[in-house]
Amino acid sequence: MSSLRIFVTRRIFPEALDLLSPFAELEVWPGDYPPSPQELREKAANAHGLLTNVMDRLDEELLDAAPELKAISQVSVGLDNVDLAEATRRGIPVGNTPGVLAKATADLGFGLLLDAARRISQGDRWLRAGNWRLAYHPMHWLGAEVHGATLGIIGMGQIGLEMAKRGRGFDMKIIYHSRTRKPDLETQYGLDWVQPDILLSTADFVSLHLPLTPETRHYIGEAELRSMKTTAILINLARGPVVDPKALYTALKEGWIQAAGLDVTDPEPIPPDDPLLTLDNLVISPHIGSASVDSRRTTCLLAARNLAAGIQGNRMEQCANPEVYRALGL
Ligand code: NAP
């Protein structure tokens, strides 16, 4: 029996578990709902490795409860649920899964963009409710043009770039804002870097691809929404709190912007009585950006490889705090 123990906080693809079982004793949380913070602390108490996802809160209290922890590996790119600074202070490498889910997430993002622009879900809801009595009218159900429009991408990382490529395929003009300019990408994909205020006031579609950090919480609030075109459409594929939901409700209700497509909300799940759900010019998917079979399998495999390396004292393939390796001499 192995002396290494891993707690996996949700069922994942079996082939990912197969990568870990040869050298560690695995315990997999069987429920669909996540373990409570207390249950997570109990499971982590004698674990050397944790395989987690975005719903698990990995804070200082959890780390205090896990004195034997050698590595954390998360099945996601965003780590806003992890106290990364505290893990780093304790020398615990934290793995994540950038890149492998970017294309699938951008596919979904572009789906939301098309849906919000051409009112696909809105039409579906409407006809299922028995409203389609007039077969066709030249002035009904008009939507926004996608081809030829300006797509403004905020956060030009892996997913932002995939959105840009899809936009190019639809003959869109692409402008972007990111902390750092990307001259090579600008040349290769014909992107124009602009300041956020210019992006917000000129884009027909504003698509968010930032990590959630204290700095990006409510990055889009009342002032930003008011500065957008009244015909603009907002897409949020990042994290719910990047957009102020109260301001978004007013913006959509009062017509400051035309429509929105969200894959993420604040909170998640969005309560059934949330005022946003009363709006017709909004389409929401339940945080399924990366949820294609291949993308999720590849992501789980990468997370398992990260944990396998981390728990055995080797460098992870994708580590969000590689500075821990300096202390370990790796
Ligand atoms: P990424 O490659 O790290 O890209 C994030 C980009 O945002 C980087 O280019 C980054 O910095 C830029 N950025 C960070 N803070 C900024 C700020 N304050 N202002 C302007 N730009 C800023 O990450 P990714 O793989 O594209 O993922 C982005 C986010 O999407 C994740 O953090 C996660 O929360 C979310 N996500 C959602 C789903 C879903 O299912 N909906 C799936 C995967 C990921 P630089 O400009 O310096 O490069």
Tab-separated table of C-alpha atoms and ligand atoms in Angstrom:
chain	number	residue	atom	x	y	z
A	1	MET	CA	0.000	0.000	0.000
A	2	SER	CA	1.314	3.452	-1.004
A	3	SER	CA	2.209	5.927	1.685
A	4	LEU	CA	0.959	8.860	-0.432
A	5	ARG	CA	-2.679	9.854	-0.150
A	6	ILE	CA	-4.751	11.951	-2.554
A	7	PHE	CA	-8.218	13.362	-2.053
A	8	VAL	CA	-10.138	14.042	-5.272
A	9	THR	CA	-12.998	16.438	-4.566
A	10	ARG	CA	-15.313	15.276	-7.375
A	11	ARG	CA	-15.666	12.344	-9.785
A	12	ILE	CA	-13.467	12.876	-12.846
A	13	PHE	CA	-12.555	10.848	-15.933
A	14	PRO	CA	-11.338	7.388	-14.798
A	15	GLU	CA	-8.297	7.549	-17.087
A	16	ALA	CA	-7.106	10.577	-15.101
A	17	LEU	CA	-7.437	8.631	-11.852
A	18	ASP	CA	-5.512	5.771	-13.495
A	19	LEU	CA	-2.500	8.091	-13.741
A	20	LEU	CA	-2.509	8.572	-9.975
A	21	SER	CA	-3.512	5.196	-8.581
A	22	PRO	CA	-0.161	3.422	-9.243
A	23	PHE	CA	1.628	5.486	-6.611
A	24	ALA	CA	-1.027	6.926	-4.314
A	25	GLU	CA	-4.025	5.872	-2.330
A	26	LEU	CA	-7.011	7.708	-3.819
A	27	GLU	CA	-10.206	8.798	-2.200
A	28	VAL	CA	-12.812	10.317	-4.529
A	29	TRP	CA	-15.698	12.355	-3.142
A	30	PRO	CA	-18.746	10.505	-4.502
A	31	GLY	CA	-21.309	13.309	-4.357
A	32	ASP	CA	-22.230	15.689	-7.162
A	33	TYR	CA	-22.386	18.498	-4.634
A	34	PRO	CA	-19.002	19.530	-3.252
A	35	PRO	CA	-17.835	18.592	0.222
A	36	SER	CA	-18.660	21.263	2.804
A	37	PRO	CA	-15.681	23.299	4.082
A	38	GLN	CA	-15.683	21.126	7.216
A	39	GLU	CA	-15.781	17.904	5.174
A	40	LEU	CA	-13.023	19.201	2.913
A	41	ARG	CA	-10.844	20.009	5.934
A	42	GLU	CA	-11.425	16.495	7.318
A	43	LYS	CA	-10.529	14.862	4.010
A	44	ALA	CA	-7.479	17.085	3.567
A	45	ALA	CA	-6.238	16.402	7.097
A	46	ASN	CA	-4.051	13.452	6.107
A	47	ALA	CA	-3.813	14.053	2.352
A	48	HIS	CA	-0.549	14.675	0.497
A	49	GLY	CA	-2.346	15.818	-2.633
A	50	LEU	CA	-5.659	17.472	-3.476
A	51	LEU	CA	-7.319	17.359	-6.882
A	52	THR	CA	-9.836	20.187	-6.786
A	53	ASN	CA	-12.139	22.327	-8.876
A	54	VAL	CA	-13.521	25.855	-8.836
A	55	MET	CA	-16.205	25.135	-6.235
A	56	ASP	CA	-13.746	24.105	-3.516
A	57	ARG	CA	-12.548	26.889	-1.246
A	58	LEU	CA	-8.840	26.432	-0.578
A	59	ASP	CA	-8.174	29.125	2.002
A	60	GLU	CA	-5.761	29.508	4.894
A	61	GLU	CA	-8.029	27.530	7.215
A	62	LEU	CA	-8.044	24.601	4.808
A	63	LEU	CA	-4.267	24.746	4.415
A	64	ASP	CA	-3.881	24.844	8.223
A	65	ALA	CA	-5.959	21.670	8.396
A	66	ALA	CA	-3.717	19.858	5.899
A	67	PRO	CA	-0.248	19.666	7.451
A	68	GLU	CA	0.987	16.927	5.109
A	69	LEU	CA	-0.080	18.634	1.892
A	70	LYS	CA	2.618	18.549	-0.817
A	71	ALA	CA	0.644	19.655	-3.877
A	72	ILE	CA	-2.687	20.993	-5.086
A	73	SER	CA	-3.908	20.495	-8.605
A	74	GLN	CA	-7.025	22.122	-9.949
A	75	VAL	CA	-9.113	21.117	-12.937
A	76	SER	CA	-9.437	24.693	-14.234
A	77	VAL	CA	-7.394	27.647	-15.356
A	78	GLY	CA	-8.968	30.198	-12.977
A	79	LEU	CA	-7.744	29.905	-9.387
A	80	ASP	CA	-9.855	32.572	-7.695
A	81	ASN	CA	-11.011	29.928	-5.163
A	82	VAL	CA	-7.423	29.272	-4.036
A	83	ASP	CA	-5.348	31.390	-1.660
A	84	LEU	CA	-2.369	31.170	-3.991
A	85	ALA	CA	-0.177	33.516	-1.921
A	86	GLU	CA	-0.672	31.371	1.177
A	87	ALA	CA	0.033	28.139	-0.707
A	88	THR	CA	3.203	29.732	-2.085
A	89	ARG	CA	4.268	30.887	1.372
A	90	ARG	CA	3.980	27.274	2.510
A	91	GLY	CA	5.935	25.984	-0.515
A	92	ILE	CA	2.938	24.110	-1.942
A	93	PRO	CA	2.841	24.059	-5.755
A	94	VAL	CA	-0.600	24.706	-7.243
A	95	GLY	CA	-1.290	23.283	-10.676
A	96	ASN	CA	-3.898	24.557	-13.114
A	97	THR	CA	-4.891	23.793	-16.686
A	98	PRO	CA	-4.381	26.732	-19.031
A	99	GLY	CA	-4.513	26.253	-22.773
A	100	VAL	CA	-6.130	22.841	-23.066
A	101	LEU	CA	-9.620	24.236	-22.529
A	102	ALA	CA	-9.214	27.537	-24.377
A	103	LYS	CA	-10.614	26.436	-27.753
A	104	ALA	CA	-13.686	24.724	-26.286
A	105	THR	CA	-14.374	27.722	-24.048
A	106	ALA	CA	-14.079	30.144	-26.948
A	107	ASP	CA	-16.414	27.936	-29.028
A	108	LEU	CA	-19.047	28.348	-26.316
A	109	GLY	CA	-18.281	32.057	-26.052
A	110	PHE	CA	-18.823	32.534	-29.735
A	111	GLY	CA	-22.039	30.552	-29.437
A	112	LEU	CA	-23.263	32.999	-26.796
A	113	LEU	CA	-22.200	35.917	-28.974
A	114	LEU	CA	-24.175	34.589	-31.950
A	115	ASP	CA	-27.119	33.696	-29.742
A	116	ALA	CA	-27.308	37.106	-28.074
A	117	ALA	CA	-26.891	38.881	-31.412
A	118	ARG	CA	-29.447	36.855	-33.386
A	119	ARG	CA	-31.780	36.140	-30.447
A	120	ILE	CA	-31.750	32.359	-30.880
A	121	SER	CA	-32.592	31.375	-27.272
A	122	GLN	CA	-35.063	34.223	-27.016
A	123	GLY	CA	-36.865	32.950	-30.127
A	124	ASP	CA	-36.786	29.389	-28.833
A	125	ARG	CA	-38.356	30.418	-25.495
A	126	TRP	CA	-40.950	32.478	-27.322
A	127	LEU	CA	-42.098	29.799	-29.764
A	128	ARG	CA	-42.168	27.047	-27.129
A	129	ALA	CA	-44.546	29.298	-25.203
A	130	GLY	CA	-46.938	29.061	-28.173
A	131	ASN	CA	-46.335	32.552	-29.554
A	132	TRP	CA	-45.381	31.709	-33.166
A	133	ARG	CA	-48.643	32.451	-34.917
A	134	LEU	CA	-47.436	34.724	-37.725
A	135	ALA	CA	-45.034	32.683	-39.903
A	136	TYR	CA	-42.898	35.574	-41.132
A	137	HIS	CA	-42.749	39.321	-40.987
A	138	PRO	CA	-39.954	41.384	-42.575
A	139	MET	CA	-39.745	43.671	-39.527
A	140	HIS	CA	-39.936	41.087	-36.741
A	141	TRP	CA	-37.088	39.424	-34.869
A	142	LEU	CA	-34.367	41.716	-36.158
A	143	GLY	CA	-31.013	41.164	-34.514
A	144	ALA	CA	-27.475	42.521	-34.603
A	145	GLU	CA	-25.084	41.906	-37.496
A	146	VAL	CA	-22.081	39.791	-36.474
A	147	HIS	CA	-19.951	39.772	-39.633
A	148	GLY	CA	-18.234	43.079	-40.149
A	149	ALA	CA	-18.881	44.195	-36.547
A	150	THR	CA	-16.155	45.194	-34.073
A	151	LEU	CA	-15.291	42.638	-31.416
A	152	GLY	CA	-13.600	44.111	-28.320
A	153	ILE	CA	-11.721	41.551	-26.254
A	154	ILE	CA	-10.651	42.373	-22.707
A	155	GLY	CA	-7.922	40.016	-21.471
A	156	MET	CA	-5.863	38.764	-24.408
A	157	GLY	CA	-4.750	35.444	-22.939
A	158	GLN	CA	-5.376	31.957	-24.248
A	159	ILE	CA	-9.185	32.195	-24.418
A	160	GLY	CA	-9.185	35.818	-25.567
A	161	LEU	CA	-6.949	34.844	-28.490
A	162	GLU	CA	-9.231	31.958	-29.452
A	163	MET	CA	-12.181	34.391	-29.432
A	164	ALA	CA	-10.174	36.714	-31.677
A	165	LYS	CA	-9.490	33.887	-34.149
A	166	ARG	CA	-13.197	33.022	-34.269
A	167	GLY	CA	-14.013	36.684	-34.768
A	168	ARG	CA	-11.589	36.862	-37.697
A	169	GLY	CA	-13.400	33.879	-39.220
A	170	PHE	CA	-16.572	35.960	-39.112
A	171	ASP	CA	-14.885	38.938	-40.782
A	172	MET	CA	-14.982	40.981	-37.593
A	173	LYS	CA	-12.619	43.823	-36.758
A	174	ILE	CA	-10.803	42.918	-33.531
A	175	ILE	CA	-9.709	45.416	-30.903
A	176	TYR	CA	-8.408	44.360	-27.522
A	177	HIS	CA	-7.200	45.521	-24.160
A	178	SER	CA	-4.892	43.484	-21.958
A	179	ARG	CA	-2.393	44.414	-19.251
A	180	THR	CA	0.426	43.857	-21.675
A	181	ARG	CA	0.416	44.496	-25.395
A	182	LYS	CA	0.987	41.525	-27.674
A	183	PRO	CA	2.777	42.906	-30.745
A	184	ASP	CA	3.312	39.476	-32.288
A	185	LEU	CA	-0.376	38.598	-32.024
A	186	GLU	CA	-1.304	42.042	-33.331
A	187	THR	CA	0.693	41.361	-36.488
A	188	GLN	CA	-0.323	37.745	-36.878
A	189	TYR	CA	-4.066	38.181	-36.312
A	190	GLY	CA	-4.609	41.842	-37.201
A	191	LEU	CA	-5.521	42.966	-33.674
A	192	ASP	CA	-5.515	46.560	-32.454
A	193	TRP	CA	-4.621	47.306	-28.817
A	194	VAL	CA	-6.717	50.119	-27.291
A	195	GLN	CA	-7.342	51.566	-23.839
A	196	PRO	CA	-10.416	50.154	-22.032
A	197	ASP	CA	-12.487	53.346	-22.474
A	198	ILE	CA	-11.925	53.305	-26.236
A	199	LEU	CA	-12.750	49.620	-26.416
A	200	LEU	CA	-15.973	50.044	-24.458
A	201	SER	CA	-17.180	52.999	-26.475
A	202	THR	CA	-16.382	51.567	-29.916
A	203	ALA	CA	-16.939	47.795	-29.769
A	204	ASP	CA	-20.178	46.230	-30.999
A	205	PHE	CA	-19.378	43.163	-28.889
A	206	VAL	CA	-17.388	43.355	-25.643
A	207	SER	CA	-16.059	39.965	-24.587
A	208	LEU	CA	-14.462	39.445	-21.152
A	209	HIS	CA	-11.554	37.039	-20.652
A	210	LEU	CA	-9.894	38.298	-17.478
A	211	PRO	CA	-9.088	36.280	-14.368
A	212	LEU	CA	-11.116	37.250	-11.294
A	213	THR	CA	-8.799	39.146	-8.934
A	214	PRO	CA	-9.416	41.972	-6.438
A	215	GLU	CA	-8.491	44.314	-9.297
A	216	THR	CA	-10.961	42.868	-11.825
A	217	ARG	CA	-13.999	42.455	-9.497
A	218	HIS	CA	-16.780	44.569	-11.055
A	219	TYR	CA	-14.434	45.528	-13.874
A	220	ILE	CA	-17.687	46.180	-15.754
A	221	GLY	CA	-19.979	48.316	-13.587
A	222	GLU	CA	-22.435	51.133	-14.142
A	223	ALA	CA	-19.912	53.603	-15.611
A	224	GLU	CA	-18.537	51.048	-18.056
A	225	LEU	CA	-21.991	49.872	-19.155
A	226	ARG	CA	-23.130	53.457	-19.653
A	227	SER	CA	-20.063	54.106	-21.817
A	228	MET	CA	-20.905	51.256	-24.216
A	229	LYS	CA	-22.966	51.715	-27.373
A	230	THR	CA	-26.702	51.265	-26.885
A	231	THR	CA	-26.465	48.616	-29.620
A	232	ALA	CA	-23.563	46.790	-27.942
A	233	ILE	CA	-23.635	43.231	-26.652
A	234	LEU	CA	-21.652	42.086	-23.598
A	235	ILE	CA	-20.248	38.562	-23.338
A	236	ASN	CA	-18.875	37.306	-20.011
A	237	LEU	CA	-17.006	34.039	-20.168
A	238	ALA	CA	-14.582	34.865	-17.335
A	239	ARG	CA	-16.070	34.833	-13.811
A	240	GLY	CA	-19.418	36.230	-12.660
A	241	PRO	CA	-18.087	38.922	-10.303
A	242	VAL	CA	-16.091	40.545	-13.129
A	243	VAL	CA	-19.458	42.173	-13.967
A	244	ASP	CA	-21.611	44.018	-11.419
A	245	PRO	CA	-24.903	42.081	-11.762
A	246	LYS	CA	-27.118	44.904	-10.453
A	247	ALA	CA	-25.654	47.357	-12.945
A	248	LEU	CA	-26.023	44.782	-15.724
A	249	TYR	CA	-29.691	44.289	-14.865
A	250	THR	CA	-30.372	48.027	-15.096
A	251	ALA	CA	-28.324	48.337	-18.283
A	252	LEU	CA	-30.299	45.583	-20.007
A	253	LYS	CA	-33.638	46.721	-18.616
A	254	GLU	CA	-33.177	50.389	-19.494
A	255	GLY	CA	-31.452	49.813	-22.820
A	256	TRP	CA	-27.980	51.200	-22.038
A	257	ILE	CA	-26.801	48.166	-24.023
A	258	GLN	CA	-28.716	45.872	-26.315
A	259	ALA	CA	-28.104	42.383	-24.940
A	260	ALA	CA	-25.724	40.123	-23.049
A	261	GLY	CA	-24.533	36.535	-23.078
A	262	LEU	CA	-23.137	35.057	-19.872
A	263	ASP	CA	-21.538	31.721	-19.128
A	264	VAL	CA	-20.803	32.811	-15.568
A	265	THR	CA	-22.937	34.595	-12.981
A	266	ASP	CA	-22.638	36.010	-9.474
A	267	PRO	CA	-23.621	34.010	-7.543
A	268	GLU	CA	-23.464	30.562	-9.107
A	269	PRO	CA	-25.849	28.931	-9.457
A	270	ILE	CA	-27.977	31.965	-10.247
A	271	PRO	CA	-31.118	31.790	-8.050
A	272	PRO	CA	-34.326	31.142	-10.023
A	273	ASP	CA	-35.796	34.434	-8.750
A	274	ASP	CA	-32.789	36.534	-9.808
A	275	PRO	CA	-34.097	39.630	-11.640
A	276	LEU	CA	-31.697	38.962	-14.537
A	277	LEU	CA	-33.774	35.904	-15.417
A	278	THR	CA	-36.781	38.106	-16.137
A	279	LEU	CA	-34.951	39.744	-19.043
A	280	ASP	CA	-35.429	38.592	-22.608
A	281	ASN	CA	-32.314	40.271	-23.990
A	282	LEU	CA	-30.040	37.981	-21.984
A	283	VAL	CA	-28.855	34.435	-22.642
A	284	ILE	CA	-27.139	32.474	-19.881
A	285	SER	CA	-25.410	29.114	-19.984
A	286	PRO	CA	-24.613	27.325	-16.698
A	287	HIS	CA	-20.804	27.749	-16.587
A	288	ILE	CA	-20.152	25.182	-19.314
A	289	GLY	CA	-17.412	26.971	-21.256
A	290	SER	CA	-14.947	24.103	-21.126
A	291	ALA	CA	-17.553	21.339	-20.979
A	292	SER	CA	-16.914	19.462	-24.199
A	293	VAL	CA	-16.043	15.804	-23.719
A	294	ASP	CA	-12.559	16.072	-25.212
A	295	SER	CA	-11.721	19.316	-23.470
A	296	ARG	CA	-12.794	18.047	-20.052
A	297	ARG	CA	-10.961	14.750	-20.521
A	298	THR	CA	-7.761	16.502	-21.604
A	299	THR	CA	-8.111	18.951	-18.721
A	300	CYS	CA	-8.567	16.170	-16.154
A	301	LEU	CA	-5.552	14.323	-17.566
A	302	LEU	CA	-3.397	17.459	-17.322
A	303	ALA	CA	-4.581	18.062	-13.748
A	304	ALA	CA	-3.708	14.459	-12.863
A	305	ARG	CA	-0.239	14.778	-14.446
A	306	ASN	CA	0.307	18.020	-12.521
A	307	LEU	CA	-0.616	16.333	-9.259
A	308	ALA	CA	1.445	13.230	-10.023
A	309	ALA	CA	4.501	15.423	-10.529
A	310	GLY	CA	3.817	17.741	-7.597
A	311	ILE	CA	3.146	15.079	-5.020
A	312	GLN	CA	6.334	13.219	-5.993
A	313	GLY	CA	8.451	16.356	-5.659
A	314	ASN	CA	8.841	16.978	-9.388
A	315	ARG	CA	8.041	20.083	-11.437
A	316	MET	CA	4.427	20.309	-12.553
A	317	GLU	CA	3.717	20.695	-16.264
A	318	GLN	CA	1.519	23.741	-15.479
A	319	CYS	CA	2.158	25.430	-12.167
A	320	ALA	CA	0.524	28.718	-11.152
A	321	ASN	CA	3.180	29.495	-8.513
A	322	PRO	CA	6.459	28.192	-9.990
A	323	GLU	CA	8.389	30.341	-7.510
A	324	VAL	CA	7.956	27.500	-4.982
A	325	TYR	CA	10.407	25.482	-7.051
A	326	ARG	CA	13.255	27.870	-6.280
A	327	ALA	CA	13.093	26.867	-2.636
A	328	LEU	CA	12.893	23.202	-3.645
A	329	GLY	CA	15.862	23.621	-5.990
A	330	LEU	CA	13.900	22.360	-9.010
B	1	NAP	P1	-4.985	33.640	-19.402
B	1	NAP	O1	-4.353	32.988	-20.578
B	1	NAP	O2	-4.193	33.789	-18.152
B	1	NAP	O3	-5.494	35.086	-19.892
B	1	NAP	C1	-5.956	36.082	-19.039
B	1	NAP	C2	-5.531	37.401	-19.656
B	1	NAP	O4	-6.076	38.512	-18.925
B	1	NAP	C3	-4.020	37.591	-19.677
B	1	NAP	O5	-3.654	37.959	-20.964
B	1	NAP	C4	-3.794	38.685	-18.641
B	1	NAP	O6	-2.649	39.427	-18.628
B	1	NAP	C5	-5.046	39.501	-18.793
B	1	NAP	N1	-5.314	40.311	-17.602
B	1	NAP	C6	-5.244	39.934	-16.306
B	1	NAP	N2	-5.615	40.941	-15.495
B	1	NAP	C7	-5.898	41.984	-16.302
B	1	NAP	C8	-6.319	43.318	-16.074
B	1	NAP	N3	-6.530	43.775	-14.839
B	1	NAP	N4	-6.527	44.108	-17.144
B	1	NAP	C9	-6.325	43.669	-18.395
B	1	NAP	N5	-5.913	42.404	-18.679
B	1	NAP	C10	-5.702	41.584	-17.649
B	1	NAP	O7	-6.315	32.889	-18.995
B	1	NAP	P2	-7.393	32.202	-19.945
B	1	NAP	O8	-7.071	30.768	-20.085
B	1	NAP	O9	-7.567	33.010	-21.165
B	1	NAP	O10	-8.668	32.307	-19.000
B	1	NAP	C11	-9.168	33.570	-18.602
B	1	NAP	C12	-10.203	33.390	-17.522
B	1	NAP	O11	-11.346	32.758	-18.064
B	1	NAP	C13	-9.776	32.459	-16.378
B	1	NAP	O12	-9.053	33.149	-15.368
B	1	NAP	C14	-11.087	31.911	-15.855
B	1	NAP	O13	-11.550	32.683	-14.780
B	1	NAP	C15	-12.030	32.049	-17.036
B	1	NAP	N6	-12.434	30.752	-17.579
B	1	NAP	C16	-13.759	30.492	-17.692
B	1	NAP	C17	-14.176	29.291	-18.238
B	1	NAP	C18	-15.635	28.978	-18.398
B	1	NAP	O14	-16.005	27.819	-18.378
B	1	NAP	N7	-16.486	29.968	-18.581
B	1	NAP	C19	-13.240	28.336	-18.670
B	1	NAP	C20	-11.900	28.640	-18.528
B	1	NAP	C21	-11.501	29.844	-17.984
B	1	NAP	P3	-1.601	39.923	-19.748
B	1	NAP	O15	-2.315	40.925	-20.590
B	1	NAP	O16	-0.484	40.513	-18.965
B	1	NAP	O17	-1.199	38.730	-20.524
